[in-house]
Amino acid sequence: MARNKKKKAADLPAEKEKLGRKGYEEELKRLHIELVKLQEWVVAKGLKVCVVFEGRDGAGKGGTIKAITERVSPRVFRVVALPAPSDREKTQMYGQRYLAHMPAAGEVVIFDRSWYNRAGVERVMGFCTEEQAQRFLNVVPLFEKMMVESGIILIKYWLEVSAEEQERRLEDRIDDGRKIWKLSPMDLKSFSRWDEYTRARDEMFAATDTSWAPWYMARSEEKRRVRLNIISHLLQQVPYEDITRREKIKLPKRSKIGSYKAAPYPFRMVEERF
């Protein structure tokens, strides 16, 4: 009997040897250069790219998005991380508030969580009815087909992390004053509902993993490795050419320095404490 080629998260290969900082930074620099090339191509060709990041709490979505965007222009790569809907937005058609953030020509929009909130946190935590969740799962493939047919390149990532690693990371947020803001009350409420989230994820995949908008799962037990893997994969999803060096860049000549004497303004200087 042939084995099923689609492996469940629990059946994925064992953890590889940890990637060292030096090797990570060298590879990340190379990928950042490629992202800049992609950026210039997207602008030149007027492409519209939409990247969705979903996954369990503590799976590393924010760090991965930061690794993607830290060396590109925020005017081209826009990150959308919407708060909980306002009272007015709750009365709107579901998904309406996301439409305003869709990419225009020459933009890459990255959603740090997206309309898939309805299939995940809203469903598991009881913020929507089961009927509303099922209606969403029925409609969203058509919504995404409309996006793709309008010229948007839609790429969807799910970051998967083990229960043990998730717990370690959430505990780390409690103990580290730099990360405590990452631990929301919703994270704490949802922590005990691992199986409910697994069931919701599986039903979401079954309903919305389509040929025109497939899901890509990435193992995120090791943050450095998943960042490199996703950036490398993302670069493969949007064919591009290097147009950054078609014209040689040369600094122009400066006018003579010293022809104007700076005014003795009493600047309020920042104290040099370091």
Short mmCIF file of N, CA, C and O in Angstrom, two decimals, residues 68-181:
data_model
loop_
_atom_site.label_atom_id
_atom_site.label_comp_id
_atom_site.label_asym_id
_atom_site.label_seq_id
_atom_site.Cartn_x
_atom_site.Cartn_y
_atom_site.Cartn_z
N ILE A 68 12.35 39.28 6.66
CA ILE A 68 12.05 39.57 5.26
C ILE A 68 12.16 41.06 4.97
O ILE A 68 12.70 41.47 3.94
N THR A 69 11.70 41.88 5.89
CA THR A 69 11.52 43.31 5.60
C THR A 69 12.65 44.21 6.07
O THR A 69 12.66 45.40 5.72
N GLU A 70 13.63 43.70 6.82
CA GLU A 70 14.58 44.61 7.45
C GLU A 70 15.53 45.30 6.48
O GLU A 70 16.15 46.30 6.84
N ARG A 71 15.67 44.80 5.23
CA ARG A 71 16.58 45.42 4.28
C ARG A 71 15.90 45.91 3.01
O ARG A 71 16.57 46.24 2.03
N VAL A 72 14.57 45.95 3.02
CA VAL A 72 13.85 46.43 1.85
C VAL A 72 13.07 47.69 2.22
O VAL A 72 12.98 48.06 3.39
N SER A 73 12.48 48.33 1.22
CA SER A 73 11.78 49.59 1.46
C SER A 73 10.40 49.35 2.05
O SER A 73 9.62 48.55 1.51
N PRO A 74 10.06 50.06 3.13
CA PRO A 74 8.71 49.93 3.71
C PRO A 74 7.64 50.51 2.80
O PRO A 74 6.45 50.27 3.00
N ARG A 75 8.03 51.26 1.78
CA ARG A 75 7.06 51.79 0.82
C ARG A 75 6.66 50.73 -0.20
O ARG A 75 5.64 50.87 -0.87
N VAL A 76 7.50 49.70 -0.33
CA VAL A 76 7.18 48.60 -1.26
C VAL A 76 6.68 47.39 -0.47
O VAL A 76 5.64 46.82 -0.79
N PHE A 77 7.42 47.01 0.58
CA PHE A 77 7.02 45.90 1.44
C PHE A 77 6.24 46.46 2.63
O PHE A 77 6.82 47.02 3.56
N ARG A 78 4.92 46.34 2.57
CA ARG A 78 4.07 46.84 3.66
C ARG A 78 3.62 45.68 4.55
O ARG A 78 3.15 44.66 4.04
N VAL A 79 3.74 45.86 5.85
CA VAL A 79 3.29 44.85 6.80
C VAL A 79 1.95 45.29 7.38
O VAL A 79 1.81 46.42 7.86
N VAL A 80 0.97 44.40 7.34
CA VAL A 80 -0.36 44.67 7.87
C VAL A 80 -0.61 43.73 9.05
O VAL A 80 -0.63 42.51 8.88
N ALA A 81 -0.76 44.31 10.22
CA ALA A 81 -1.07 43.53 11.43
C ALA A 81 -2.24 44.22 12.12
O ALA A 81 -2.05 45.08 12.98
N LEU A 82 -3.44 43.85 11.73
CA LEU A 82 -4.63 44.55 12.21
C LEU A 82 -4.97 44.17 13.65
O LEU A 82 -4.83 43.01 14.04
N PRO A 83 -5.44 45.13 14.43
CA PRO A 83 -5.90 44.82 15.80
C PRO A 83 -7.26 44.15 15.75
O PRO A 83 -7.83 43.92 14.67
N ALA A 84 -7.82 43.86 16.92
CA ALA A 84 -9.18 43.31 16.98
C ALA A 84 -10.15 44.29 16.32
O ALA A 84 -9.94 45.51 16.38
N PRO A 85 -11.18 43.80 15.65
CA PRO A 85 -12.10 44.70 14.96
C PRO A 85 -12.82 45.64 15.91
O PRO A 85 -13.14 45.27 17.05
N SER A 86 -13.04 46.86 15.44
CA SER A 86 -13.80 47.84 16.23
C SER A 86 -15.28 47.45 16.22
O SER A 86 -15.72 46.56 15.49
N ASP A 87 -16.06 48.17 17.03
CA ASP A 87 -17.50 47.89 17.07
C ASP A 87 -18.12 48.11 15.69
O ASP A 87 -19.01 47.35 15.27
N ARG A 88 -17.65 49.11 14.98
CA ARG A 88 -18.18 49.38 13.63
C ARG A 88 -17.78 48.25 12.68
O ARG A 88 -18.59 47.78 11.88
N GLU A 89 -16.51 47.84 12.75
CA GLU A 89 -16.03 46.80 11.85
C GLU A 89 -16.73 45.47 12.08
O GLU A 89 -16.90 44.68 11.15
N LYS A 90 -17.17 45.24 13.32
CA LYS A 90 -17.89 44.00 13.62
C LYS A 90 -19.22 43.92 12.88
O LYS A 90 -19.74 42.83 12.67
N THR A 91 -19.76 45.08 12.49
CA THR A 91 -21.04 45.09 11.77
C THR A 91 -20.85 45.00 10.27
O THR A 91 -21.84 44.86 9.53
N GLN A 92 -19.61 45.09 9.79
CA GLN A 92 -19.34 45.03 8.35
C GLN A 92 -19.35 43.58 7.85
O GLN A 92 -19.32 42.63 8.63
N MET A 93 -19.38 43.44 6.53
CA MET A 93 -19.19 42.14 5.92
C MET A 93 -17.83 41.60 6.36
O MET A 93 -16.84 42.34 6.35
N TYR A 94 -17.78 40.32 6.76
CA TYR A 94 -16.50 39.80 7.24
C TYR A 94 -15.47 39.85 6.11
O TYR A 94 -15.73 39.47 4.98
N GLY A 95 -14.28 40.31 6.43
CA GLY A 95 -13.21 40.44 5.45
C GLY A 95 -13.14 41.81 4.82
O GLY A 95 -12.15 42.13 4.16
N GLN A 96 -14.15 42.64 5.07
CA GLN A 96 -14.19 43.96 4.43
C GLN A 96 -12.99 44.82 4.80
O GLN A 96 -12.43 45.52 3.97
N ARG A 97 -12.59 44.74 6.06
CA ARG A 97 -11.49 45.61 6.50
C ARG A 97 -10.15 45.21 5.92
O ARG A 97 -9.20 45.99 5.93
N TYR A 98 -10.04 43.99 5.41
CA TYR A 98 -8.79 43.56 4.80
C TYR A 98 -8.64 44.08 3.37
O TYR A 98 -7.53 44.22 2.86
N LEU A 99 -9.77 44.37 2.72
CA LEU A 99 -9.73 44.78 1.31
C LEU A 99 -8.94 46.06 1.10
O LEU A 99 -8.24 46.22 0.11
N ALA A 100 -9.05 46.98 2.07
CA ALA A 100 -8.36 48.28 1.94
C ALA A 100 -6.85 48.12 1.96
O ALA A 100 -6.12 49.04 1.56
N HIS A 101 -6.35 46.98 2.42
CA HIS A 101 -4.90 46.78 2.55
C HIS A 101 -4.30 45.92 1.43
O HIS A 101 -3.10 45.62 1.47
N MET A 102 -5.12 45.53 0.46
CA MET A 102 -4.61 44.71 -0.63
C MET A 102 -3.58 45.49 -1.44
O MET A 102 -3.64 46.71 -1.53
N PRO A 103 -2.60 44.80 -2.04
CA PRO A 103 -1.54 45.50 -2.75
C PRO A 103 -2.01 46.17 -4.03
O PRO A 103 -2.87 45.65 -4.75
N ALA A 104 -1.47 47.35 -4.28
CA ALA A 104 -1.61 48.00 -5.58
C ALA A 104 -0.36 47.65 -6.39
O ALA A 104 0.54 46.96 -5.90
N ALA A 105 -0.29 48.13 -7.62
CA ALA A 105 0.85 47.82 -8.48
C ALA A 105 2.14 48.29 -7.83
O ALA A 105 2.24 49.39 -7.29
N GLY A 106 3.15 47.41 -7.83
CA GLY A 106 4.45 47.76 -7.28
C GLY A 106 4.56 47.58 -5.79
O GLY A 106 5.46 48.16 -5.16
N GLU A 107 3.67 46.77 -5.20
CA GLU A 107 3.67 46.58 -3.75
C GLU A 107 3.70 45.10 -3.38
O GLU A 107 3.14 44.25 -4.07
N VAL A 108 4.34 44.84 -2.24
CA VAL A 108 4.29 43.53 -1.59
C VAL A 108 3.66 43.76 -0.22
O VAL A 108 4.23 44.47 0.62
N VAL A 109 2.49 43.20 0.01
CA VAL A 109 1.80 43.36 1.29
C VAL A 109 1.91 42.05 2.06
O VAL A 109 1.59 40.97 1.54
N ILE A 110 2.40 42.14 3.30
CA ILE A 110 2.56 40.97 4.15
C ILE A 110 1.57 41.07 5.30
O ILE A 110 1.60 42.01 6.08
N PHE A 111 0.67 40.09 5.39
CA PHE A 111 -0.31 40.05 6.47
C PHE A 111 0.23 39.20 7.62
O PHE A 111 0.47 38.01 7.46
N ASP A 112 0.42 39.85 8.76
CA ASP A 112 0.77 39.15 10.00
C ASP A 112 -0.54 38.77 10.67
O ASP A 112 -1.10 39.51 11.45
N ARG A 113 -1.04 37.62 10.31
CA ARG A 113 -2.40 37.15 10.53
C ARG A 113 -3.33 37.90 9.58
O ARG A 113 -3.07 39.02 9.19
N SER A 114 -4.42 37.25 9.21
CA SER A 114 -5.21 37.75 8.10
C SER A 114 -6.68 37.41 8.30
O SER A 114 -7.13 37.19 9.43
N TRP A 115 -7.41 37.36 7.18
CA TRP A 115 -8.81 36.97 7.22
C TRP A 115 -9.00 35.56 7.78
O TRP A 115 -10.09 35.18 8.18
N TYR A 116 -7.91 34.80 7.86
CA TYR A 116 -7.99 33.45 8.41
C TYR A 116 -8.18 33.44 9.93
O TYR A 116 -8.29 32.36 10.53
N ASN A 117 -8.23 34.60 10.55
CA ASN A 117 -8.59 34.66 11.97
C ASN A 117 -9.93 33.95 12.22
O ASN A 117 -10.13 33.32 13.27
N ARG A 118 -10.83 34.05 11.25
CA ARG A 118 -12.15 33.43 11.43
C ARG A 118 -12.06 31.92 11.48
O ARG A 118 -12.83 31.27 12.18
N ALA A 119 -11.10 31.34 10.75
CA ALA A 119 -10.94 29.89 10.74
C ALA A 119 -10.15 29.39 11.93
O ALA A 119 -10.17 28.20 12.22
N GLY A 120 -9.46 30.31 12.63
CA GLY A 120 -8.61 29.92 13.75
C GLY A 120 -9.10 30.46 15.08
O GLY A 120 -9.97 29.87 15.72
N VAL A 121 -8.53 31.59 15.48
CA VAL A 121 -8.78 32.10 16.83
C VAL A 121 -10.25 32.40 17.07
O VAL A 121 -10.78 32.12 18.15
N GLU A 122 -10.95 32.99 16.08
CA GLU A 122 -12.35 33.32 16.30
C GLU A 122 -13.19 32.07 16.50
O GLU A 122 -14.09 32.03 17.35
N ARG A 123 -12.88 31.05 15.74
CA ARG A 123 -13.64 29.80 15.84
C ARG A 123 -13.34 29.09 17.16
O ARG A 123 -14.26 28.66 17.87
N VAL A 124 -12.06 28.96 17.49
CA VAL A 124 -11.66 28.22 18.68
C VAL A 124 -12.09 28.93 19.96
O VAL A 124 -12.53 28.29 20.93
N MET A 125 -12.00 30.25 19.96
CA MET A 125 -12.30 31.01 21.18
C MET A 125 -13.76 31.44 21.27
O MET A 125 -14.14 32.15 22.19
N GLY A 126 -14.57 31.05 20.30
CA GLY A 126 -15.99 31.34 20.38
C GLY A 126 -16.39 32.75 19.99
O GLY A 126 -17.46 33.21 20.38
N PHE A 127 -15.54 33.46 19.21
CA PHE A 127 -15.87 34.82 18.79
C PHE A 127 -16.78 34.83 17.56
O PHE A 127 -17.23 35.89 17.14
N CYS A 128 -16.97 33.67 16.96
CA CYS A 128 -17.93 33.56 15.88
C CYS A 128 -18.67 32.24 16.07
O CYS A 128 -18.21 31.36 16.79
N THR A 129 -19.81 32.10 15.42
CA THR A 129 -20.57 30.86 15.53
C THR A 129 -19.97 29.81 14.59
O THR A 129 -19.22 30.14 13.67
N GLU A 130 -20.31 28.57 14.81
CA GLU A 130 -19.85 27.50 13.93
C GLU A 130 -20.40 27.69 12.52
O GLU A 130 -19.71 27.42 11.54
N GLU A 131 -21.61 28.21 12.44
CA GLU A 131 -22.20 28.48 11.12
C GLU A 131 -21.40 29.54 10.38
O GLU A 131 -21.14 29.42 9.17
N GLN A 132 -20.98 30.60 11.09
CA GLN A 132 -20.17 31.65 10.47
C GLN A 132 -18.82 31.11 10.02
O GLN A 132 -18.33 31.47 8.94
N ALA A 133 -18.22 30.25 10.83
CA ALA A 133 -16.92 29.67 10.46
C ALA A 133 -17.06 28.80 9.21
O ALA A 133 -16.22 28.87 8.30
N GLN A 134 -18.09 27.98 9.14
CA GLN A 134 -18.29 27.12 7.98
C GLN A 134 -18.59 27.94 6.73
O GLN A 134 -18.11 27.62 5.63
N ARG A 135 -19.36 29.02 6.89
CA ARG A 135 -19.65 29.89 5.76
C ARG A 135 -18.36 30.52 5.24
O ARG A 135 -18.16 30.65 4.02
N PHE A 136 -17.49 30.92 6.16
CA PHE A 136 -16.20 31.49 5.77
C PHE A 136 -15.38 30.48 4.97
O PHE A 136 -14.83 30.80 3.91
N LEU A 137 -15.29 29.26 5.46
CA LEU A 137 -14.51 28.23 4.78
C LEU A 137 -15.05 27.94 3.39
O LEU A 137 -14.30 27.60 2.47
N ASN A 138 -16.36 28.07 3.21
CA ASN A 138 -16.96 27.85 1.90
C ASN A 138 -16.67 28.98 0.93
O ASN A 138 -16.49 28.75 -0.27
N VAL A 139 -16.62 30.20 1.46
CA VAL A 139 -16.52 31.39 0.61
C VAL A 139 -15.07 31.77 0.30
O VAL A 139 -14.78 32.26 -0.80
N VAL A 140 -14.15 31.57 1.25
CA VAL A 140 -12.80 32.12 1.09
C VAL A 140 -12.06 31.60 -0.15
O VAL A 140 -11.31 32.36 -0.77
N PRO A 141 -12.23 30.35 -0.60
CA PRO A 141 -11.55 29.97 -1.85
C PRO A 141 -12.00 30.81 -3.05
O PRO A 141 -11.19 31.13 -3.92
N LEU A 142 -13.28 31.19 -3.07
CA LEU A 142 -13.78 32.03 -4.16
C LEU A 142 -13.22 33.44 -4.04
O LEU A 142 -12.88 34.08 -5.04
N PHE A 143 -13.14 33.94 -2.81
CA PHE A 143 -12.56 35.26 -2.56
C PHE A 143 -11.10 35.29 -3.03
O PHE A 143 -10.66 36.23 -3.71
N GLU A 144 -10.35 34.24 -2.72
CA GLU A 144 -8.94 34.20 -3.12
C GLU A 144 -8.78 33.98 -4.62
O GLU A 144 -7.82 34.47 -5.22
N LYS A 145 -9.72 33.28 -5.23
CA LYS A 145 -9.68 33.13 -6.68
C LYS A 145 -9.90 34.48 -7.35
O LYS A 145 -9.25 34.81 -8.36
N MET A 146 -10.79 35.28 -6.79
CA MET A 146 -11.02 36.63 -7.30
C MET A 146 -9.74 37.46 -7.19
O MET A 146 -9.38 38.20 -8.12
N MET A 147 -9.02 37.33 -6.06
CA MET A 147 -7.77 38.04 -5.88
C MET A 147 -6.76 37.65 -6.96
O MET A 147 -6.15 38.51 -7.61
N VAL A 148 -6.60 36.35 -7.15
CA VAL A 148 -5.62 35.85 -8.11
C VAL A 148 -5.98 36.27 -9.53
O VAL A 148 -5.12 36.68 -10.32
N GLU A 149 -7.27 36.19 -9.87
CA GLU A 149 -7.70 36.56 -11.22
C GLU A 149 -7.58 38.05 -11.47
O GLU A 149 -7.54 38.49 -12.62
N SER A 150 -7.50 38.85 -10.39
CA SER A 150 -7.30 40.30 -10.55
C SER A 150 -5.83 40.65 -10.71
O SER A 150 -5.49 41.82 -10.87
N GLY A 151 -4.95 39.63 -10.65
CA GLY A 151 -3.53 39.87 -10.87
C GLY A 151 -2.67 39.84 -9.63
O GLY A 151 -1.46 40.07 -9.70
N ILE A 152 -3.27 39.52 -8.48
CA ILE A 152 -2.50 39.45 -7.23
C ILE A 152 -1.80 38.08 -7.15
O ILE A 152 -2.42 37.05 -7.38
N ILE A 153 -0.53 38.11 -6.82
CA ILE A 153 0.22 36.89 -6.54
C ILE A 153 0.03 36.60 -5.06
O ILE A 153 0.56 37.32 -4.21
N LEU A 154 -0.73 35.56 -4.73
CA LEU A 154 -1.08 35.25 -3.34
C LEU A 154 -0.28 34.06 -2.85
O LEU A 154 -0.30 32.99 -3.46
N ILE A 155 0.44 34.26 -1.74
CA ILE A 155 1.29 33.22 -1.16
C ILE A 155 0.92 33.08 0.31
O ILE A 155 0.93 34.07 1.06
N LYS A 156 0.59 31.86 0.75
CA LYS A 156 0.10 31.63 2.11
C LYS A 156 1.04 30.68 2.86
O LYS A 156 1.31 29.57 2.38
N TYR A 157 1.51 31.14 4.03
CA TYR A 157 2.41 30.32 4.85
C TYR A 157 1.77 30.00 6.19
O TYR A 157 1.16 30.86 6.83
N TRP A 158 1.95 28.76 6.60
CA TRP A 158 1.57 28.33 7.95
C TRP A 158 2.83 27.88 8.67
O TRP A 158 3.54 26.99 8.20
N LEU A 159 3.13 28.52 9.83
CA LEU A 159 4.29 28.13 10.63
C LEU A 159 3.84 27.18 11.73
O LEU A 159 2.96 27.51 12.52
N GLU A 160 4.44 26.01 11.73
CA GLU A 160 4.05 24.97 12.68
C GLU A 160 5.17 24.76 13.70
O GLU A 160 6.35 24.68 13.34
N VAL A 161 4.79 24.69 14.97
CA VAL A 161 5.75 24.50 16.06
C VAL A 161 5.19 23.44 17.00
O VAL A 161 3.97 23.28 17.11
N SER A 162 6.07 22.70 17.66
CA SER A 162 5.62 21.67 18.59
C SER A 162 5.06 22.31 19.86
O SER A 162 5.36 23.47 20.18
N ALA A 163 4.25 21.53 20.59
CA ALA A 163 3.69 22.02 21.84
C ALA A 163 4.79 22.37 22.84
O ALA A 163 4.69 23.36 23.57
N GLU A 164 5.86 21.56 22.87
CA GLU A 164 6.96 21.79 23.81
C GLU A 164 7.70 23.08 23.50
O GLU A 164 8.00 23.87 24.40
N GLU A 165 7.98 23.31 22.22
CA GLU A 165 8.70 24.52 21.84
C GLU A 165 7.82 25.75 22.01
O GLU A 165 8.30 26.82 22.41
N GLN A 166 6.54 25.62 21.72
CA GLN A 166 5.62 26.73 21.93
C GLN A 166 5.61 27.15 23.40
O GLN A 166 5.70 28.34 23.73
N GLU A 167 5.53 26.17 24.29
CA GLU A 167 5.51 26.47 25.71
C GLU A 167 6.81 27.15 26.14
O GLU A 167 6.79 28.11 26.92
N ARG A 168 7.93 26.66 25.64
CA ARG A 168 9.23 27.26 25.99
C ARG A 168 9.28 28.72 25.56
O ARG A 168 9.73 29.60 26.30
N ARG A 169 8.79 29.02 24.35
CA ARG A 169 8.83 30.38 23.84
C ARG A 169 7.89 31.31 24.60
O ARG A 169 8.24 32.47 24.87
N LEU A 170 6.71 30.82 24.94
CA LEU A 170 5.78 31.65 25.69
C LEU A 170 6.29 31.92 27.10
O LEU A 170 6.14 33.03 27.63
N GLU A 171 6.92 30.92 27.72
CA GLU A 171 7.55 31.13 29.03
C GLU A 171 8.66 32.16 28.92
O GLU A 171 8.84 33.00 29.80
N ASP A 172 9.41 32.13 27.84
CA ASP A 172 10.50 33.08 27.62
C ASP A 172 9.96 34.50 27.52
O ASP A 172 10.59 35.45 27.98
N ARG A 173 8.79 34.65 26.91
CA ARG A 173 8.18 35.98 26.82
C ARG A 173 7.82 36.52 28.19
O ARG A 173 7.93 37.73 28.44
N ILE A 174 7.39 35.65 29.08
CA ILE A 174 7.05 36.07 30.43
C ILE A 174 8.28 36.57 31.17
O ILE A 174 8.24 37.56 31.90
N ASP A 175 9.41 35.89 30.95
CA ASP A 175 10.63 36.17 31.71
C ASP A 175 11.50 37.26 31.10
O ASP A 175 12.43 37.74 31.74
N ASP A 176 11.23 37.67 29.86
CA ASP A 176 12.07 38.66 29.18
C ASP A 176 11.28 39.95 29.00
O ASP A 176 10.28 39.98 28.28
N GLY A 177 11.73 41.01 29.68
CA GLY A 177 11.04 42.29 29.60
C GLY A 177 10.95 42.87 28.21
O GLY A 177 10.10 43.72 27.93
N ARG A 178 11.83 42.42 27.30
CA ARG A 178 11.79 42.91 25.91
C ARG A 178 10.69 42.25 25.10
O ARG A 178 10.32 42.72 24.03
N LYS A 179 10.18 41.11 25.60
CA LYS A 179 9.22 40.33 24.82
C LYS A 179 7.85 40.24 25.46
O LYS A 179 6.94 39.66 24.86
N ILE A 180 7.68 40.81 26.63
CA ILE A 180 6.42 40.65 27.36
C ILE A 180 5.25 41.20 26.56
O ILE A 180 4.11 40.70 26.66
N TRP A 181 5.49 42.20 25.71
CA TRP A 181 4.41 42.78 24.91
C TRP A 181 3.88 41.78 23.88
O TRP A 181 2.74 41.91 23.40
#
